Amino acid sequence: MSSSLLEARRELSLANRIVANEGVIDAFGHVSMRHPDNPGRYLLSRSRAPELVAPEDFIEYDIESQPIRDPGVGQYSERVIHGEIYKARPDVNAVVPSHSPAVIPFGVTRVPMRPVMHTGSFLYVGVPVWEIREAGGATDMLVRNGTLGKSLAETLGDKPVVLMRGHGDVVVGPTVQRAVIRAVYTEVNARLQTIALGLGGPIEYISDEEGALRDKAGGDESRAWDLWKTKALGK
Amino acid sequence: MSSSLLEARRELSLANRIVANEGVIDAFGHVSMRHPDNPGRYLLSRSRAPELVAPEDFIEYDIESQPIRDPGVGQYSERVIHGEIYKARPDVNAVVPSHSPAVIPFGVTRVPMRPVMHTGSFLYVGVPVWEIREAGGATDMLVRNGTLGKSLAETLGDKPVVLMRGHGDVVVGPTVQRAVIRAVYTEVNARLQTIALGLGGPIEYISDEEGALRDKAGGDESRAWDLWKTKALGK
Amino acid sequence: MSSSLLEARRELSLANRIVANEGVIDAFGHVSMRHPDNPGRYLLSRSRAPELVAPEDFIEYDIESQPIRDPGVGQYSERVIHGEIYKARPDVNAVVPSHSPAVIPFGVTRVPMRPVMHTGSFLYVGVPVWEIREAGGATDMLVRNGTLGKSLAETLGDKPVVLMRGHGDVVVGPTVQRAVIRAVYTEVNARLQTIALGLGGPIEYISDEEGALRDKAGGDESRAWDLWKTKALGK
Amino acid sequence: MSSSLLEARRELSLANRIVANEGVIDAFGHVSMRHPDNPGRYLLSRSRAPELVAPEDFIEYDIESQPIRDPGVGQYSERVIHGEIYKARPDVNAVVPSHSPAVIPFGVTRVPMRPVMHTGSFLYVGVPVWEIREAGGATDMLVRNGTLGKSLAETLGDKPVVLMRGHGDVVVGPTVQRAVIRAVYTEVNARLQTIALGLGGPIEYISDEEGALRDKAGGDESRAWDLWKTKALGK
């Protein structure tokens, strides 16, 4: 195993624990990353709650979401979400589908998610809602096959976040750290937007121009990562 | 004691701790299971907060909620809830009455609980509200006798969940794990439905067809159970 | 020191920690009890956050809220709340003033607190709101003298709970355990009533008759106490 | 290093941990203090999440927010907030900018923050909202230069708190302890005001006269500080 792969497994395991510890993900979400040495593959845990995932739990998948080797363990039934997004989005190297709780109400109402604070400013490009019924009619609500996964990736388009109606959201990023930070602040922003809407009256959202400037400036991701790592491991 | 009974006691003790640790139950709920070797009996803890229940705390009851042996310890005054439901529902092997906090407001208003996310999709069949006054007039709000218990079981009908006005809810399942998972996601769904209703406008609930397909597909219960077990024991 | 006094100090110290651990009280509330051997005296901690209070922190006060002996340590400036209530209410043996968070909004609006669940049914007699301005004009909002304390006790009347506008509430009981349980469920009920009011429509509150029957029946207080004790000490 | 400086570093490190532990600050806020021996300087941590800050992390800055010595480590990009406020407000010796979550919705709506409880009574003087667009047009939302910092300090004026639209707030005080207590109760008050507004109807806020009397009386800060210290260090 290459040293970059070893390091990737450690970081991805930590990412799984962080999103759980920060309240974004429950027992049923996942965090994947594109393979560091082979962009046609990705790493995803065997079927296990993210909070319990360890470096040795990751399975290598090809872009069609087939395991490279027989894993001999349970696999996530919705792994096509990851494969289809990696296929459609060469710029994406990490994918986080979850049941992010504050986000779910925005997926079942017609209220659009918009950024109320600068840490959520990446949402300024808009947050599309994917309606699984339009892609597959009545289903058991899981993204179980490539057709559904492809449709979801199309609704995501070039955005950082897509909501899944009655299910949760998928957050993507160019790196694992960026995707995790986006996932956390998508949840935080949803919570605060809900409160602001409850207060009523016009809301001054982050403008497109502000969002674009914030995106361009980048952020000090390590500050959050170091804190969340300490907290996730200290539990 | 049979090995299945020993195993049942361990699992039921864990179930009690999990529902407490996941915020569904306070000091006053219970989790019971049908006796693994005798469908005419059930196991329920002596009078104790669920978070403190240990395998040796369980008392064997007959279907009329009388202890098989003098337990010599305090008993739950509302145990008829369990007995009457096991009597009316041969398909049910676990019963979880609780003060599930997010659920209580739905029991005192006329807003029906409906599933906003797929993990709560089993609610698609409807969530009846039991009005204790209709069964027993003015009471001290506790289900203290067979008449009240039978009325509650009738309102539950063939559903997975029934609300008790001004009190809480009762969640049932074919297994302890299924009942626990339903109890947790009934609470989560209530919380998210409340937020979605606050956002306003039409809500796209899980449809009957989607709910039925989800029920049929089943879920990966062990993923949640393993996580909740780790967290409940780690406390 | 009598053994009943030693035991009282231990229980009262635990009560202070429990109300803090259950989220009712912040750094600035208190829990007192009437002296077990002398009804004209009461026990209250020196000036210290309840979560840190130990058995040796209690000071003995006479009914005029003067310390029996020079305590040589800081005292709570609002101790007259306790003295005036013990004076006016021979049936009361424990007093819990706090900044119970979910309760405060009910003190500054005109929405009356009413019981939505049976564990809060003792509120059926009504929850008066004390307006400090009516008793003392503009103040610094603290109950610093006997005149204010007496006025507060008068507004409490024969009830279990009184709200203080812009400040918090005072919960009383015949025993320390009962007062603590009432303080916790006053907070819980306020939270759930707020949610129910947000859902809208008519609310089916606990009726007067149900409240009276519940009060008469009493509850299994030890079940909650044992749990909260374990959690408060385990921290 | 003078003993007052050593003590200042210890207290400031603790203040950083407390505001994080009490839920006011996430990975991206800071707490600074004016240099105890030189009012033209201030102490601020190197770029690090407040919950992780240690006494040795502090950098000395001059009033123009330039480090006295090359720190050789990362610095907060928004440190001008501190410098410009220390320049404009000789009475201020501690500054706490944060993403205080309950506060943010008040910065993006037109609902003014007002005190609903006496622990938030210092807000009676009004809570101005700073609109970064008026000072600098479209930005990346960060207070990156002296012009923005000066504008923010002007909007703060002689008040204890200023909101930053789409960002958070800045709380100041004559001492580190007072600033921390104000930061905590600004967050608590925002949460409770939001709930009170949701209940509807007229709200009886802390009056100007009450706020002034409360300010004059001062509070028992050590009671909160001792509790929060125990909790922050016990984690």
XYZ file of C-alpha atoms in Angstrom, chain B residues 7 12 23-24 55-56 58 86 99 102 115 121 127 143 170 172 192 204 207 215 220 226 229 232:
24
model
C -29.511 -13.424 25.681
C -33.430 -5.863 26.485
C -32.949 11.068 24.130
C -36.225 9.251 23.515
C -30.195 -7.813 32.807
C -31.143 -9.056 36.282
C -36.402 -8.094 34.412
C -48.970 -8.340 23.278
C -42.339 10.544 27.033
C -40.733 16.039 20.299
C -43.125 11.195 7.744
C -41.331 6.376 6.617
C -50.267 7.917 13.757
C -52.699 3.603 32.115
C -46.054 3.811 22.430
C -44.032 -1.367 18.793
C -38.004 17.720 11.782
C -43.811 16.948 0.466
C -45.962 9.093 0.055
C -41.150 -0.984 4.785
C -29.704 -2.057 7.781
C -23.920 -1.096 16.757
C -24.694 0.272 21.663
C -24.764 3.748 25.413
